[in-house]
């Protein structure tokens, strides 16, 4: 009987390891990114998962003869000799002298867009999104989601190092956790249920077990408007911490996470950062301003007349971002103590001034990327607050189990992964930082 052993057969060499194989015959697999015919020889650029590798075909290198079926976007296995060359780019200037090419598959037709340029020039975002699986083959497009991988990886790594347990909460829920009208209703075998707006109720409950938890997962918001910063499905990076001393513990944890992420990007995602000209912020400390002080600043310094005294509009966030950068030298600013009326039922009111809450948002270059705060942990207080918010606590019996049977002082936050990626890369539309965006007009690809 045949048996599978788990042995990983490594029949190819990565570009990074070419230097250890100088003068040797190696194998690489990938797409033909580009063919440049010259007189008497041709450059064949192979695109692997990470690199574009310069290979050279010339009849004098071996007995192999060019197959006329070879074309750009063919999947191939290339065998050749690693040589250093002053013409080759990057990685100590190594290239491959081709000794053979095996065709693994050929495209059925030409690509609808040119992907082998430095960037996708003059192509509308909607076309890029329509053609996402192909458009992502462009190295610059591909790099966006390597950066995004780095952000989520940094979040996970830092929290795991700080005693957090990764959780998985259900996405089909008995109630929307965040309130408002942007909840997707679902027919669940004849019963009305909702797609998770956030893991809020579950991450709180699990603080009662693991004390510190986090989740990186999709959440759903039925956004009725087509804006440049709202998606109907986005990735929420959530954390929740028990036994906190104050809600500043949460802001400190976020500052630590962000420092770790930025450092990881600078070190392990250097090539992508350079390719995308990403401006990775230096974080030493993050300034903090109270909501009402920020409103006053907007009115006095910027002569801005607010339309809503309970929240910020995008223009106000932008102005606060500019102020933080110019006057405080920071790409980030925490705004704390949002009005109680605007924060969800689980938010703890400030005991010194119950009109306001022990909550915060984090603005990054003028865009809200995080909401967080301390939660109500006392059972009676939570029931009373739900009633005040016009909710029926009986419908939240399973959520309230946590409070009823003993909850520690706790709090947490949620970071929008796509929004953070968007402003890190200087994009003006969150869709550019979303692999397969879902908005009011788009559910494909
Ligand atoms: P909130 O609803 O403010 O808070 O969401 C947290 C963060 O998620 C991002 N975000 C979005 N990103 C893209 N499209 C959207 N439609 C969208 N809506 C929100 C933003 C925002 O700051 N449970 C709380 C978090 C907590 O208190 O722990 C919550 O979900 O970056």
Coordinates of C-alpha atoms and ligand atoms in Angstrom, one line a residue:
X1 CA 0.0 0.0 0.0
X2 CA 1.3 3.5 -0.8
X3 CA 1.8 5.8 2.1
X4 CA 2.0 9.5 2.5
X5 CA 4.9 10.5 4.7
X6 CA 4.5 14.3 4.9
X7 CA 8.0 14.7 3.3
X8 CA 8.1 18.1 1.5
X9 CA 9.9 17.6 -1.8
X10 CA 11.8 20.8 -2.6
X11 CA 12.6 20.6 -6.3
X12 CA 13.1 24.3 -6.8
X13 CA 15.4 27.0 -5.5
X14 CA 14.2 30.4 -4.4
X15 CA 15.8 33.5 -5.8
X16 CA 17.0 34.5 -2.3
X17 CA 19.1 31.3 -2.3
X18 CA 20.7 31.8 -5.7
X19 CA 23.8 33.1 -4.0
X20 CA 24.3 29.7 -2.4
X21 CA 24.0 28.0 -5.8
X22 CA 26.4 30.1 -7.9
X23 CA 27.5 28.0 -10.9
X24 CA 25.1 25.2 -10.1
X25 CA 22.2 23.9 -12.2
X26 CA 18.9 24.6 -10.4
X27 CA 15.2 24.6 -11.1
X28 CA 12.6 27.3 -10.7
X29 CA 8.8 27.3 -11.3
X30 CA 6.5 30.1 -12.2
X31 CA 4.9 32.2 -14.8
X32 CA 6.6 33.7 -17.8
X33 CA 6.3 37.4 -16.8
X34 CA 8.0 38.8 -19.9
X35 CA 9.9 37.7 -23.0
X36 CA 12.4 40.2 -24.4
X37 CA 13.9 39.0 -27.7
X38 CA 17.3 40.4 -28.4
X39 CA 19.7 39.6 -31.3
X40 CA 20.9 36.0 -30.8
X41 CA 19.4 35.6 -27.3
X42 CA 16.3 36.4 -25.2
X43 CA 15.6 37.5 -21.7
X44 CA 12.8 35.4 -20.1
X45 CA 11.6 36.9 -16.8
X46 CA 10.0 34.3 -14.6
X47 CA 7.6 35.5 -11.9
X48 CA 7.5 33.3 -8.8
X49 CA 5.3 33.9 -5.8
X50 CA 7.7 36.6 -4.6
X51 CA 10.2 37.5 -7.2
X52 CA 10.8 38.2 -10.8
X53 CA 13.9 36.3 -11.9
X54 CA 15.9 37.2 -15.0
X55 CA 16.7 34.1 -17.1
X56 CA 18.6 34.2 -20.4
X57 CA 17.9 31.9 -23.4
X58 CA 20.8 31.5 -25.8
X59 CA 21.5 28.5 -28.1
X60 CA 25.1 28.3 -26.8
X61 CA 24.1 27.6 -23.2
X62 CA 22.7 24.0 -23.9
X63 CA 21.1 21.7 -26.4
X64 CA 17.7 23.1 -25.5
X65 CA 15.9 24.9 -28.3
X66 CA 13.2 27.5 -27.8
X67 CA 9.6 26.1 -28.0
X68 CA 7.5 28.4 -30.2
X69 CA 4.4 27.7 -28.0
X70 CA 6.1 29.6 -25.1
X71 CA 4.4 32.9 -24.4
X72 CA 3.8 35.3 -21.5
X73 CA 1.7 34.0 -18.7
X74 CA 2.6 30.4 -19.5
X75 CA 3.3 28.3 -16.4
X76 CA 6.8 26.8 -16.7
X77 CA 9.6 24.9 -15.0
X78 CA 12.9 26.3 -15.9
X79 CA 16.2 24.5 -15.4
X80 CA 19.4 26.5 -15.7
X81 CA 22.7 27.5 -14.4
X82 CA 23.0 30.2 -11.7
X83 CA 25.4 32.9 -12.8
X84 CA 26.2 36.3 -11.6
X85 CA 25.6 39.0 -14.0
X86 CA 26.1 42.8 -13.9
X87 CA 22.9 43.2 -15.9
X88 CA 20.6 41.2 -13.6
X89 CA 18.6 43.1 -11.0
X90 CA 18.7 42.7 -7.2
X91 CA 19.8 39.8 -5.1
X92 CA 23.5 40.2 -5.7
X93 CA 22.8 40.3 -9.4
X94 CA 22.2 36.6 -10.2
X95 CA 20.5 35.3 -13.2
X96 CA 19.7 31.9 -14.8
X97 CA 21.2 30.6 -18.0
X98 CA 18.4 28.5 -19.4
X99 CA 19.2 24.8 -20.0
X100 CA 15.6 23.7 -20.4
X101 CA 12.0 24.9 -20.1
X102 CA 9.1 22.5 -19.4
X103 CA 5.7 23.9 -20.2
X104 CA 3.3 23.1 -17.4
X105 CA 0.3 24.9 -18.8
X106 CA -0.5 27.6 -21.4
X107 CA -3.0 30.4 -21.2
X108 CA -6.1 29.8 -23.4
X109 CA -6.0 33.4 -24.6
X110 CA -4.3 36.7 -24.2
X111 CA -4.7 38.6 -20.9
X112 CA -7.3 41.4 -20.9
X113 CA -4.8 43.7 -19.3
X114 CA -1.0 44.0 -19.3
X115 CA 0.3 42.8 -15.9
X116 CA 4.0 42.7 -16.6
X117 CA 4.6 46.4 -16.3
X118 CA 5.9 48.0 -13.2
X119 CA 2.4 49.1 -12.3
X120 CA -1.1 48.9 -13.8
X121 CA -1.0 52.2 -15.6
X122 CA -4.2 54.1 -16.6
X123 CA -6.5 51.3 -15.6
X124 CA -9.6 52.3 -13.7
X125 CA -10.0 50.9 -10.2
X126 CA -13.3 49.3 -11.2
X127 CA -11.6 47.4 -14.1
X128 CA -8.8 46.3 -11.7
X129 CA -11.4 45.0 -9.3
X130 CA -13.3 43.3 -12.0
X131 CA -10.1 41.5 -13.1
X132 CA -8.7 41.1 -9.6
X133 CA -7.4 37.5 -9.9
X134 CA -5.4 38.6 -13.0
X135 CA -4.6 42.1 -11.9
X136 CA -3.0 40.8 -8.7
X137 CA -0.3 39.2 -10.9
X138 CA 1.2 42.6 -11.3
X139 CA 4.1 42.8 -8.7
X140 CA 2.9 46.1 -7.3
X141 CA -0.7 45.0 -6.9
X142 CA 0.5 41.7 -5.4
X143 CA 2.7 43.6 -2.9
X144 CA -0.4 45.4 -1.4
X145 CA -1.7 42.2 0.1
X146 CA 1.7 41.0 1.3
X147 CA 1.8 44.3 3.3
X148 CA -1.7 43.4 4.5
X149 CA -0.5 39.9 5.4
X150 CA 2.3 41.6 7.4
X151 CA -0.2 43.8 9.4
X152 CA -2.4 40.8 10.4
X153 CA 0.7 38.7 11.1
X154 CA 2.1 41.4 13.3
X155 CA -1.2 41.7 15.2
X156 CA -1.3 38.0 15.8
X157 CA 2.4 37.7 16.8
X158 CA 2.4 40.6 19.2
X159 CA -0.8 39.5 21.0
X160 CA 0.3 35.9 21.2
X161 CA 3.5 37.1 22.8
X162 CA 1.4 39.1 25.3
X163 CA -0.7 36.2 26.6
X164 CA -3.7 36.5 24.2
X165 CA -5.6 33.5 23.0
X166 CA -6.9 33.5 19.4
X167 CA -10.7 32.8 19.2
X168 CA -13.2 32.1 16.5
X169 CA -16.6 33.6 17.0
X170 CA -19.7 32.7 14.9
X171 CA -20.7 34.9 12.0
X172 CA -24.3 33.9 12.1
X173 CA -25.7 35.6 15.1
X174 CA -28.9 36.1 17.1
X175 CA -28.4 39.8 17.2
X176 CA -26.4 42.6 15.7
X177 CA -23.8 43.7 18.3
X178 CA -23.2 47.2 17.2
X179 CA -26.7 48.6 16.8
X180 CA -27.7 50.9 13.9
X181 CA -29.4 49.9 10.7
X182 CA -26.4 48.4 9.0
X183 CA -27.0 44.8 9.9
X184 CA -27.6 42.1 7.3
X185 CA -30.6 40.0 8.0
X186 CA -30.6 36.3 7.1
X187 CA -33.3 33.7 6.7
X188 CA -32.1 30.9 8.9
X189 CA -34.5 28.0 8.3
X190 CA -37.4 30.3 8.7
X191 CA -35.9 32.2 11.6
X192 CA -34.5 35.7 11.3
X193 CA -30.8 35.9 12.2
X194 CA -28.0 38.4 11.5
X195 CA -24.5 38.4 10.0
X196 CA -22.0 39.4 12.6
X197 CA -21.3 43.2 12.7
X198 CA -18.4 42.4 15.0
X199 CA -17.3 39.6 17.4
X200 CA -18.1 42.0 20.3
X201 CA -20.4 39.8 22.4
X202 CA -18.3 36.7 22.0
X203 CA -14.9 38.3 22.7
X204 CA -16.3 39.8 25.9
X205 CA -17.7 36.4 27.0
X206 CA -14.4 34.7 26.3
X207 CA -12.6 37.2 28.5
X208 CA -14.3 35.3 31.3
X209 CA -12.4 32.2 30.2
X210 CA -9.0 33.2 28.6
X211 CA -8.7 36.8 30.1
X212 CA -7.1 38.1 26.9
X213 CA -8.4 37.1 23.5
X214 CA -8.2 38.3 19.9
X215 CA -9.7 37.5 16.5
X216 CA -8.9 38.4 12.9
X217 CA -11.9 37.6 10.9
X218 CA -14.5 39.0 8.4
X219 CA -17.4 41.1 9.7
X220 CA -20.4 42.4 7.9
X221 CA -22.0 45.8 7.7
X222 CA -24.9 46.6 5.4
X223 CA -23.6 50.0 4.4
X224 CA -26.3 51.7 2.3
X225 CA -23.9 54.3 0.8
X226 CA -21.1 54.0 -1.6
X227 CA -18.2 55.7 0.1
X228 CA -14.4 55.4 -0.2
X229 CA -14.0 54.1 3.4
X230 CA -16.9 51.7 3.8
X231 CA -17.1 48.1 2.9
X232 CA -20.0 45.6 3.4
X233 CA -17.5 42.9 4.4
X234 CA -14.2 43.8 6.1
X235 CA -11.6 42.2 8.2
X236 CA -11.8 43.2 11.8
X237 CA -8.7 42.8 14.0
X238 CA -10.3 42.6 17.5
X239 CA -8.8 42.2 20.9
X240 CA -10.4 42.1 24.4
X241 CA -8.6 42.2 27.7
X242 CA -9.8 41.3 31.2
X243 CA -8.6 42.6 34.6
X244 CA -7.7 46.0 33.2
X245 CA -6.9 48.9 35.5
X246 CA -8.3 51.5 33.1
X247 CA -9.1 51.9 29.5
X248 CA -5.7 53.3 29.0
X249 CA -4.4 49.7 29.2
X250 CA -6.2 49.1 25.9
X251 CA -4.7 52.1 24.2
X252 CA -1.3 51.0 25.5
X253 CA -1.8 47.6 24.0
X254 CA -2.8 49.0 20.7
X255 CA 0.2 51.3 20.7
X256 CA 2.4 48.3 21.3
X257 CA 0.7 46.3 18.6
X258 CA 1.1 49.1 16.1
X259 CA 4.8 49.6 16.9
X260 CA 5.4 45.9 16.4
X261 CA 3.5 45.8 13.1
X262 CA 5.4 48.8 11.7
X263 CA 8.7 47.3 12.7
X264 CA 7.8 44.0 11.1
X265 CA 6.9 45.7 7.9
X266 CA 10.1 47.7 7.9
X267 CA 12.2 44.6 8.4
X268 CA 10.4 41.6 6.9
X269 CA 8.4 43.3 4.2
X270 CA 11.1 45.7 3.0
X271 CA 10.9 44.9 -0.7
X272 CA 7.1 45.4 -0.7
X273 CA 7.4 48.6 1.3
X274 CA 10.0 50.0 -1.2
X275 CA 8.0 48.8 -4.2
X276 CA 4.9 50.6 -3.0
X277 CA 6.8 53.6 -1.6
X278 CA 4.9 53.0 1.6
X279 CA 5.4 55.6 4.3
X280 CA 5.7 53.5 7.4
X281 CA 5.1 55.7 10.5
X282 CA 7.6 56.0 13.3
X283 CA 5.7 55.4 16.5
X284 CA 7.2 56.4 19.9
X285 CA 4.1 57.5 21.6
X286 CA 0.6 58.5 20.5
X287 CA -1.1 61.8 21.6
X288 CA -4.5 61.6 23.3
X289 CA -7.2 64.2 23.2
X290 CA -10.7 64.2 24.7
X291 CA -13.6 64.3 22.3
X292 CA -14.9 67.7 23.5
X293 CA -11.5 69.2 23.4
X294 CA -11.1 68.1 19.8
X295 CA -14.5 69.6 19.0
X296 CA -13.4 72.9 20.5
X297 CA -10.1 72.8 18.6
X298 CA -12.0 72.2 15.4
X299 CA -14.3 75.2 16.0
X300 CA -11.6 77.6 17.4
X301 CA -8.5 76.8 15.4
X302 CA -10.1 75.5 12.2
X303 CA -13.3 77.6 12.3
X304 CA -15.1 74.4 11.5
X305 CA -18.8 74.4 12.2
X306 CA -19.7 70.8 13.3
X307 CA -22.9 69.3 11.9
X308 CA -23.0 66.7 14.7
X309 CA -21.8 67.3 18.3
X310 CA -21.8 63.6 19.1
X311 CA -19.5 62.3 16.5
X312 CA -16.9 63.5 13.9
X313 CA -17.6 63.7 10.2
X314 CA -14.8 62.7 7.7
X315 CA -13.7 66.3 7.3
X316 CA -13.2 66.7 11.0
X317 CA -11.2 63.6 11.2
X318 CA -9.0 64.8 8.4
X319 CA -8.4 68.2 10.2
X320 CA -7.6 66.4 13.4
X321 CA -5.1 64.2 11.5
X322 CA -3.5 67.3 10.0
X323 CA -3.3 68.9 13.4
X324 CA -1.7 65.7 15.0
X325 CA 0.9 65.6 12.3
X326 CA 1.7 69.3 12.2
X327 CA 1.5 70.3 15.8
X328 CA 2.1 67.0 17.6
X329 CA 4.4 65.3 15.1
X330 CA 2.3 62.1 15.1
X331 CA 0.5 60.2 12.3
X332 CA -1.9 58.9 15.0
X333 CA -4.1 60.5 17.6
X334 CA -6.4 58.9 20.1
X335 CA -9.6 60.7 20.7
X336 CA -11.3 59.6 24.0
X337 CA -14.5 60.1 25.9
X338 CA -17.0 60.0 23.1
X339 CA -20.6 61.0 24.0
X340 CA -22.5 58.2 25.6
X341 CA -25.4 58.6 23.2
X342 CA -23.2 57.6 20.2
X343 CA -21.5 54.6 21.7
X344 CA -23.0 51.1 21.8
X345 CA -24.8 49.7 24.8
X346 CA -21.8 47.7 26.0
X347 CA -19.6 50.9 26.5
X348 CA -18.9 52.0 30.1
X349 CA -19.9 55.5 30.9
X350 CA -17.3 57.8 32.6
X351 CA -18.2 57.7 36.3
X352 CA -17.1 61.3 36.6
X353 CA -19.3 62.4 33.8
X354 CA -21.8 59.8 32.5
X355 CA -22.7 61.9 29.5
X356 CA -19.4 60.7 28.1
X357 CA -17.8 57.2 27.9
X358 CA -14.5 55.5 28.7
X359 CA -14.1 54.9 25.0
X360 CA -11.7 56.0 22.2
X361 CA -11.1 56.0 18.5
X362 CA -7.7 56.0 16.9
X363 CA -7.3 58.2 13.9
X364 CA -4.4 57.4 11.5
X365 CA -3.5 60.2 9.1
X366 CA -7.0 61.6 9.5
X367 CA -9.0 58.4 9.2
X368 CA -10.7 56.4 12.0
X369 CA -9.1 53.0 12.0
X370 CA -10.1 51.8 15.5
X371 CA -12.9 52.0 18.0
X372 CA -12.5 50.7 21.5
X373 CA -13.0 51.2 25.2
X374 CA -13.9 49.9 28.5
X375 CA -17.1 47.8 28.8
X376 CA -19.8 47.5 31.4
X377 CA -19.0 44.5 33.5
X378 CA -21.6 44.7 36.2
X379 CA -24.7 42.7 35.4
X380 CA -27.3 45.1 36.8
X381 CA -25.6 48.1 35.3
X382 CA -25.5 46.3 31.9
X383 CA -29.2 45.4 32.1
X384 CA -30.1 49.0 33.1
X385 CA -28.0 50.4 30.2
X386 CA -29.6 48.1 27.7
X387 CA -33.0 49.2 28.9
X388 CA -31.9 52.8 28.6
X389 CA -30.9 52.1 25.0
X390 CA -34.4 50.7 24.3
X391 CA -33.2 47.1 24.1
X392 CA -34.8 44.1 25.6
X393 CA -32.3 42.4 27.9
X394 CA -34.2 39.1 27.7
X395 CA -33.1 38.7 24.1
X396 CA -29.5 39.0 25.2
X397 CA -29.7 36.3 27.9
X398 CA -26.8 34.3 26.4
X399 CA -24.6 37.4 26.2
X400 CA -25.6 38.5 29.8
X401 CA -24.5 35.1 31.2
X402 CA -21.0 36.5 31.2
X403 CA -22.1 39.4 33.4
X404 CA -24.5 37.5 35.5
X405 CA -22.0 35.0 36.7
X406 CA -19.0 37.3 37.2
X407 CA -17.2 39.5 34.7
X408 CA -13.9 41.2 35.4
X409 CA -13.3 44.9 34.5
X410 CA -12.4 44.6 30.8
X411 CA -12.2 46.4 27.5
X412 CA -11.0 46.0 24.0
X413 CA -10.9 47.4 20.5
X414 CA -11.5 46.6 16.8
X415 CA -9.1 47.7 14.0
X416 CA -10.3 47.8 10.4
X417 CA -7.6 46.0 8.5
X418 CA -8.4 47.4 5.1
X419 CA -8.6 51.0 6.5
X420 CA -5.2 50.6 8.1
X421 CA -3.7 49.2 4.9
X422 CA -5.4 51.9 2.9
X423 CA -3.8 54.8 4.8
X424 CA -0.5 53.1 5.2
X425 CA -0.2 52.8 1.4
X426 CA -1.6 56.3 0.8
X427 CA -4.7 55.1 -1.1
X428 CA -7.8 57.2 -1.4
X429 CA -10.2 54.3 -1.6
X430 CA -10.5 51.4 0.8
X431 CA -11.3 49.1 -2.1
X432 CA -7.7 49.4 -3.3
X433 CA -6.6 47.7 -0.1
X434 CA -9.3 45.0 -0.2
X435 CA -8.5 41.8 -2.1
X436 CA -12.1 41.1 -3.2
X437 CA -14.2 44.0 -2.0
X438 CA -17.9 43.8 -1.3
X439 CA -19.8 47.0 -1.6
X440 CA -23.3 48.1 -2.5
X441 CA -22.6 47.5 -6.2
X442 CA -20.1 44.6 -6.1
X443 CA -20.2 41.0 -5.1
X444 CA -17.9 39.6 -7.8
X445 CA -15.3 38.3 -8.3
Ligands
LIG1 P1 -16.6 50.0 15.0 O1 -18.0 49.7 14.5 O2 -16.2 51.4 15.2 O3 -16.3 49.2 16.4 O4 -15.6 49.3 14.0 C1 -14.2 49.2 14.3 C2 -13.3 49.6 13.1 O5 -13.7 48.9 12.0 C3 -13.5 49.6 10.8 N1 -14.8 49.7 10.1 C4 -15.0 49.5 8.8 N2 -14.1 49.3 7.8 C5 -14.5 49.2 6.5 N3 -15.8 49.2 6.2 C6 -16.8 49.5 7.1 N4 -18.0 49.5 6.8 C7 -16.3 49.6 8.5 N5 -17.0 49.9 9.7 C8 -16.0 49.9 10.6 C9 -13.0 51.0 11.2 C10 -13.5 51.1 12.7 O6 -12.7 51.9 13.4 N6 -17.0 46.4 18.4 C11 -16.4 47.6 18.1 C12 -14.9 47.6 18.4 C13 -14.6 47.5 19.9 O7 -15.1 48.4 20.7 O8 -13.9 46.5 20.3 C14 -16.6 48.0 16.6 O9 -16.8 47.1 15.8 O10 -11.6 51.0 11.1

